Amino acid sequence: MDSCVIPLRHGGLSLVQTTDFFYPLVEDPYMMGRIACANVLSDLYAMGITECDNMLMLLSVSQKMNEEEREKVMPLMIKGFRDAAEEGGTSVTGGQTVVNPWIIIGGVATVVCQPNEFIMPDSAVPGDVLVLTKPLGTQVAVNAHQWLDNPEKWNKIKLVVTREDVELAYQEAMFSMAMLNRTAAGLMHTFNAHAATDVTGFGILGHAQNLAKQQRSQVSFVIHNLPIIAKMAAISKASGRFGLLQGTSAETSGGLLICLPREHAARFCAEIKSPKYGEGHQAWIIGIVEKGNQTARIIDKPGIIEVTPRGATVPLHPNIV
């Protein structure tokens, strides 16, 4: 599961806790801090938990940085992490800082819950549909952005994508990774979600398979559609890397993959886009839950939904390719 759930000795409450950390993957230290915090909180949100009582920050300063670099970069990362925590209605009260060969940022999120505040990820039934709340392709976008300065790698993909496409996709990936899954977590209760997980390092297929294994009913997940940041599918194909269309490309701070009753899924997707939750929330129906043996698969030729970056003024493509 995404978080540990520990029954407490007192009054039917449970302690729910999760931890995560990783290395920088974007150039902006402030955004890196926000992404790291969103990624930690996402494991709570995957269980339908919208509140967090406390956060700790785990920080490693690189020994390769000089004093000036440290004094510029680290406070920005810390501020990004704290700002995202505040947006999530919580605060950072402590943690640990060490010196290391690499920069590392992450944290711990803790909440004490009543049973009705979390949704155990084990109740999908045949007939449910699969909904995803952020586009795929973050790793491809981040890597392609690094390749802009690497002629050998850029030459492999420049026939399918422009520099502007890559810049827009990188910005979209950065905003997407920094966005909290808190709204989706709240709507899981409204629309009676049966199970969920967040999509991170194992890619959409890996996390779908993991979630399928947790189900109490005899079910399998079948994914028909892949919402992908525009042009990232073409880069994945041209570069021969990532496995984006096979569902194995790693994501960072990805969306929630939610099993919803069929009759509620379209309303969930419409509701999450409502202006009352702020800008940028999206959701797509990407597959179905059928009778099966606790597996997940992507069909041979999934529909690719090209998700236009919010910085783009006109759609790059019609919506479905």
Coordinates of C-alpha atoms in Angstrom, one line a residue:
M1 CA 0.0 0.0 0.0
D2 CA 1.0 3.6 -0.4
S3 CA 0.9 4.4 3.4
C4 CA 1.1 2.3 6.5
V5 CA -2.1 2.2 8.6
I6 CA -1.5 1.4 12.2
P7 CA -4.4 0.9 14.6
L8 CA -3.8 3.0 17.8
R9 CA -4.6 1.8 21.3
H10 CA -7.0 4.7 21.8
G11 CA -10.5 5.2 20.6
G12 CA -10.7 3.4 17.2
L13 CA -8.1 5.8 15.6
S14 CA -5.4 4.8 13.1
L15 CA -2.0 6.4 12.5
V16 CA -1.3 6.7 8.8
Q17 CA 2.2 7.5 7.8
T18 CA 4.4 7.6 4.6
T19 CA 7.8 8.7 3.6
D20 CA 9.6 9.4 0.3
F21 CA 12.7 11.1 -1.0
F22 CA 14.5 11.6 -4.3
Y23 CA 17.1 13.5 -6.2
P24 CA 16.6 16.7 -8.2
L25 CA 14.9 16.3 -11.5
V26 CA 14.1 20.0 -12.5
E27 CA 16.4 23.0 -12.6
D28 CA 14.3 25.3 -10.4
P29 CA 15.1 24.6 -6.7
Y30 CA 11.9 26.2 -5.5
M31 CA 9.8 23.9 -7.8
M32 CA 11.9 21.0 -6.8
G33 CA 10.9 21.6 -3.2
R34 CA 7.2 21.8 -4.1
I35 CA 7.4 18.6 -6.1
A36 CA 9.1 16.7 -3.3
C37 CA 6.4 17.7 -0.8
A38 CA 3.6 16.9 -3.3
N39 CA 5.1 13.5 -3.8
V40 CA 5.2 12.7 -0.1
L41 CA 1.6 13.9 0.5
S42 CA 0.4 11.9 -2.5
D43 CA 0.6 8.6 -0.7
L44 CA -1.9 9.9 1.9
Y45 CA -4.1 11.3 -0.9
A46 CA -4.1 7.9 -2.6
M47 CA -6.0 6.6 0.4
G48 CA -8.6 9.3 0.2
I49 CA -7.0 11.2 3.1
T50 CA -7.2 15.0 2.7
E51 CA -5.7 16.1 6.0
C52 CA -2.1 15.8 7.2
D53 CA -1.3 16.5 10.9
N54 CA 2.5 16.9 10.5
M55 CA 5.4 16.7 8.1
L56 CA 9.1 16.2 8.5
M57 CA 11.6 17.3 5.9
L58 CA 14.6 15.1 4.9
L59 CA 17.3 17.1 3.2
S60 CA 20.8 16.3 2.0
V61 CA 23.2 19.0 0.9
S62 CA 25.7 18.0 -1.7
Q63 CA 29.4 18.2 -0.6
K64 CA 30.2 19.3 -4.2
M65 CA 28.3 22.6 -3.7
N66 CA 30.3 25.6 -2.7
E67 CA 29.0 27.9 0.1
E68 CA 27.5 30.4 -2.3
E69 CA 25.6 27.7 -4.1
R70 CA 24.3 26.2 -0.9
E71 CA 23.1 29.5 0.4
K72 CA 21.2 30.2 -2.8
V73 CA 19.8 26.7 -3.6
M74 CA 18.9 25.1 -0.3
P75 CA 16.7 27.9 1.1
L76 CA 14.7 27.9 -2.1
M77 CA 14.1 24.1 -2.0
I78 CA 13.1 24.4 1.7
K79 CA 10.7 27.2 0.9
G80 CA 9.1 25.2 -2.0
F81 CA 8.6 22.3 0.3
R82 CA 7.1 24.4 3.1
D83 CA 4.8 26.3 0.7
A84 CA 3.4 23.1 -0.7
A85 CA 2.9 21.7 2.8
E86 CA 1.0 24.9 3.7
E87 CA -1.2 24.5 0.6
G88 CA -2.0 21.0 1.9
G89 CA -3.1 22.5 5.2
T90 CA -0.2 21.2 7.2
S91 CA 3.3 22.3 8.3
V92 CA 6.8 21.1 8.6
T93 CA 7.9 20.8 12.2
G94 CA 11.3 19.1 12.0
G95 CA 13.4 16.7 10.0
Q96 CA 17.0 15.9 9.3
T97 CA 19.7 17.5 7.2
V98 CA 23.0 15.8 6.2
V99 CA 25.9 16.3 3.8
N100 CA 26.1 13.8 1.0
P101 CA 27.6 13.4 -2.5
W102 CA 24.1 14.2 -3.9
I103 CA 21.3 16.6 -3.2
I104 CA 18.3 14.7 -1.8
I105 CA 14.9 16.1 -0.7
G106 CA 11.9 14.3 0.7
G107 CA 10.0 13.9 3.9
V108 CA 7.5 12.1 6.1
A109 CA 3.8 12.8 6.3
T110 CA 1.7 11.7 9.3
V111 CA -2.0 11.8 10.2
V112 CA -4.2 10.3 12.8
C113 CA -7.5 9.2 11.2
Q114 CA -11.0 7.9 12.0
P115 CA -12.0 4.9 9.9
N116 CA -14.3 7.0 7.7
E117 CA -11.4 9.3 6.7
F118 CA -9.5 6.8 4.6
I119 CA -10.4 4.4 1.8
M120 CA -8.6 1.0 1.9
P121 CA -7.4 0.3 -1.6
D122 CA -9.0 -3.2 -1.9
S123 CA -12.6 -3.0 -3.0
A124 CA -12.7 -2.7 -6.8
V125 CA -15.4 -4.8 -8.4
P126 CA -16.1 -5.9 -12.0
G127 CA -17.8 -3.0 -13.9
D128 CA -15.8 -0.3 -12.2
V129 CA -13.8 2.1 -14.4
L130 CA -10.3 3.4 -14.0
V131 CA -9.7 7.1 -13.8
L132 CA -6.4 8.9 -13.9
T133 CA -6.0 12.5 -12.6
K134 CA -2.7 13.7 -14.1
P135 CA -1.1 13.1 -17.6
L136 CA 1.7 10.7 -18.1
G137 CA 5.1 11.6 -19.6
T138 CA 6.8 13.6 -16.8
Q139 CA 10.1 11.6 -17.0
V140 CA 10.2 11.9 -20.8
A141 CA 9.6 15.7 -20.6
V142 CA 12.3 16.2 -18.0
N143 CA 14.8 14.1 -20.0
A144 CA 14.0 15.7 -23.3
H145 CA 14.6 19.1 -21.7
Q146 CA 18.1 18.0 -20.6
W147 CA 18.7 16.8 -24.2
L148 CA 18.2 20.3 -25.6
D149 CA 21.9 20.8 -24.7
N150 CA 23.1 17.3 -25.8
P151 CA 23.4 17.3 -29.6
E152 CA 23.8 13.5 -29.8
K153 CA 20.5 12.8 -28.0
W154 CA 18.7 15.8 -29.5
N155 CA 19.4 14.6 -33.0
K156 CA 17.5 11.4 -32.2
I157 CA 14.3 13.3 -31.4
K158 CA 14.5 16.6 -33.4
L159 CA 12.5 15.1 -36.3
V160 CA 9.4 14.5 -34.2
V161 CA 9.5 17.6 -31.9
T162 CA 10.5 21.2 -31.8
R163 CA 12.5 23.0 -29.0
E164 CA 9.4 24.9 -28.1
D165 CA 7.4 21.7 -27.8
V166 CA 10.0 20.4 -25.3
E167 CA 10.1 23.7 -23.3
L168 CA 6.2 23.6 -23.0
A169 CA 6.2 20.0 -22.1
Y170 CA 8.8 20.6 -19.4
Q171 CA 6.9 23.5 -17.9
E172 CA 3.7 21.3 -18.0
A173 CA 5.5 18.4 -16.3
M174 CA 6.9 20.7 -13.6
F175 CA 3.4 22.2 -12.8
S176 CA 1.8 18.8 -12.9
M177 CA 4.3 17.3 -10.5
A178 CA 4.0 20.2 -8.1
M179 CA 0.2 20.0 -8.0
L180 CA -1.3 18.3 -5.0
N181 CA -3.6 15.4 -5.4
R182 CA -5.7 16.7 -2.5
T183 CA -8.8 17.6 -4.6
A184 CA -8.9 14.2 -6.1
A185 CA -8.6 12.6 -2.6
G186 CA -11.6 14.6 -1.4
L187 CA -13.7 13.6 -4.5
M188 CA -12.9 9.9 -3.9
H189 CA -15.3 10.1 -1.0
T190 CA -18.0 12.1 -2.8
F191 CA -18.0 9.6 -5.7
N192 CA -17.6 6.4 -3.7
A193 CA -14.1 5.3 -4.9
H194 CA -13.4 1.6 -4.3
A195 CA -9.6 1.7 -4.5
A196 CA -6.7 4.0 -5.6
T197 CA -3.0 4.4 -5.8
D198 CA -0.7 7.2 -7.0
V199 CA 1.4 6.7 -10.2
T200 CA 5.1 7.2 -9.5
G201 CA 8.3 5.2 -10.2
F202 CA 6.9 2.0 -11.6
G203 CA 4.9 3.7 -14.3
I204 CA 1.1 3.4 -14.9
L205 CA 1.3 -0.3 -15.6
G206 CA 3.4 -1.2 -12.6
H207 CA 1.1 0.7 -10.2
A208 CA -2.0 -0.7 -11.9
Q209 CA -0.6 -4.2 -11.4
N210 CA 0.2 -3.5 -7.8
L211 CA -3.3 -2.2 -7.1
A212 CA -4.9 -5.1 -8.9
K213 CA -3.0 -7.5 -6.6
Q214 CA -4.5 -5.8 -3.5
Q215 CA -8.1 -6.4 -4.5
R216 CA -10.3 -8.7 -2.5
S217 CA -12.6 -9.6 -5.5
Q218 CA -11.4 -11.6 -8.5
V219 CA -10.7 -8.7 -10.8
S220 CA -8.3 -7.5 -13.5
F221 CA -7.6 -4.0 -14.8
V222 CA -7.6 -3.3 -18.5
I223 CA -6.2 0.1 -19.7
H224 CA -7.5 1.4 -23.0
N225 CA -6.4 5.1 -23.0
L226 CA -3.1 6.8 -22.1
P227 CA -3.4 10.6 -21.4
I228 CA 0.2 11.8 -22.2
I229 CA 1.7 15.3 -22.2
A230 CA 1.6 16.4 -25.9
K231 CA 4.5 15.1 -28.1
M232 CA 6.0 12.9 -25.3
A233 CA 4.7 9.7 -26.9
A234 CA 6.5 10.6 -30.2
I235 CA 9.7 11.3 -28.2
S236 CA 9.4 8.0 -26.4
K237 CA 9.1 6.1 -29.7
A238 CA 11.8 8.0 -31.5
S239 CA 14.3 7.7 -28.7
G240 CA 13.6 4.0 -28.2
R241 CA 13.7 4.6 -24.4
F242 CA 11.2 5.1 -21.5
G243 CA 8.5 2.6 -22.5
L244 CA 5.8 5.3 -22.2
L245 CA 3.3 3.5 -24.5
Q246 CA 4.0 0.2 -22.7
G247 CA 3.2 1.9 -19.3
T248 CA 6.6 1.3 -17.8
S249 CA 8.0 4.9 -18.0
A250 CA 8.6 6.2 -14.4
E251 CA 6.5 9.2 -13.3
T252 CA 7.3 11.5 -10.5
S253 CA 4.4 12.9 -8.3
G254 CA 1.9 11.5 -10.8
G255 CA -1.8 11.4 -10.6
L256 CA -4.2 9.1 -8.7
L257 CA -5.3 6.0 -10.4
I258 CA -8.8 5.5 -9.0
C259 CA -11.3 2.6 -9.3
L260 CA -14.8 4.3 -9.4
P261 CA -18.3 2.9 -9.9
R262 CA -19.1 3.2 -13.6
E263 CA -22.1 5.5 -12.9
H264 CA -19.9 8.0 -11.0
A265 CA -16.8 8.2 -13.2
A266 CA -17.9 10.8 -15.7
R267 CA -19.2 13.1 -12.9
F268 CA -15.9 12.7 -11.0
C269 CA -14.0 13.8 -14.2
A270 CA -16.4 16.8 -14.7
E271 CA -16.3 17.9 -11.1
I272 CA -12.5 17.9 -10.7
K273 CA -12.3 20.5 -13.5
S274 CA -14.6 22.9 -11.7
P275 CA -13.1 26.3 -11.2
K276 CA -13.9 26.1 -7.4
Y277 CA -10.9 23.8 -7.0
G278 CA -8.5 26.1 -8.7
E279 CA -6.9 25.7 -12.1
G280 CA -5.2 22.8 -13.7
H281 CA -7.1 19.8 -12.4
Q282 CA -7.9 17.1 -15.0
A283 CA -9.1 13.5 -15.1
W284 CA -9.6 10.9 -17.8
I285 CA -11.4 7.6 -17.9
I286 CA -8.6 5.3 -19.0
G287 CA -9.8 1.7 -18.5
I288 CA -12.1 -0.8 -16.9
V289 CA -12.2 -3.4 -14.1
E290 CA -13.3 -6.8 -15.3
K291 CA -13.6 -10.3 -13.8
G292 CA -10.1 -11.7 -13.6
N293 CA -7.1 -12.9 -11.6
Q294 CA -5.5 -9.8 -10.0
T295 CA -3.6 -8.6 -13.1
A296 CA -3.4 -5.4 -15.1
R297 CA -2.6 -4.9 -18.8
I298 CA -2.7 -2.2 -21.5
I299 CA -4.4 -3.2 -24.7
D300 CA -2.3 -3.6 -27.8
K301 CA -3.0 -0.2 -29.4
P302 CA -4.1 2.1 -26.6
G303 CA -5.7 5.5 -27.5
I304 CA -3.2 8.2 -26.9
I305 CA -4.8 11.4 -25.5
E306 CA -2.4 14.2 -26.3
V307 CA -2.7 16.6 -23.3
T308 CA -1.9 20.2 -24.4
P309 CA 0.5 22.0 -22.1
R310 CA -1.2 24.9 -20.4
G311 CA 1.5 27.3 -21.8
A312 CA 0.4 26.5 -25.3
T313 CA -2.1 28.9 -26.8
V314 CA -3.6 26.6 -29.4
P315 CA -4.0 22.8 -29.2
L316 CA -1.1 21.0 -30.8
H317 CA -3.3 18.2 -32.0
P318 CA -6.9 17.2 -31.9
N319 CA -7.5 15.6 -28.4
I320 CA -7.4 11.9 -29.4
V321 CA -4.8 10.5 -31.8

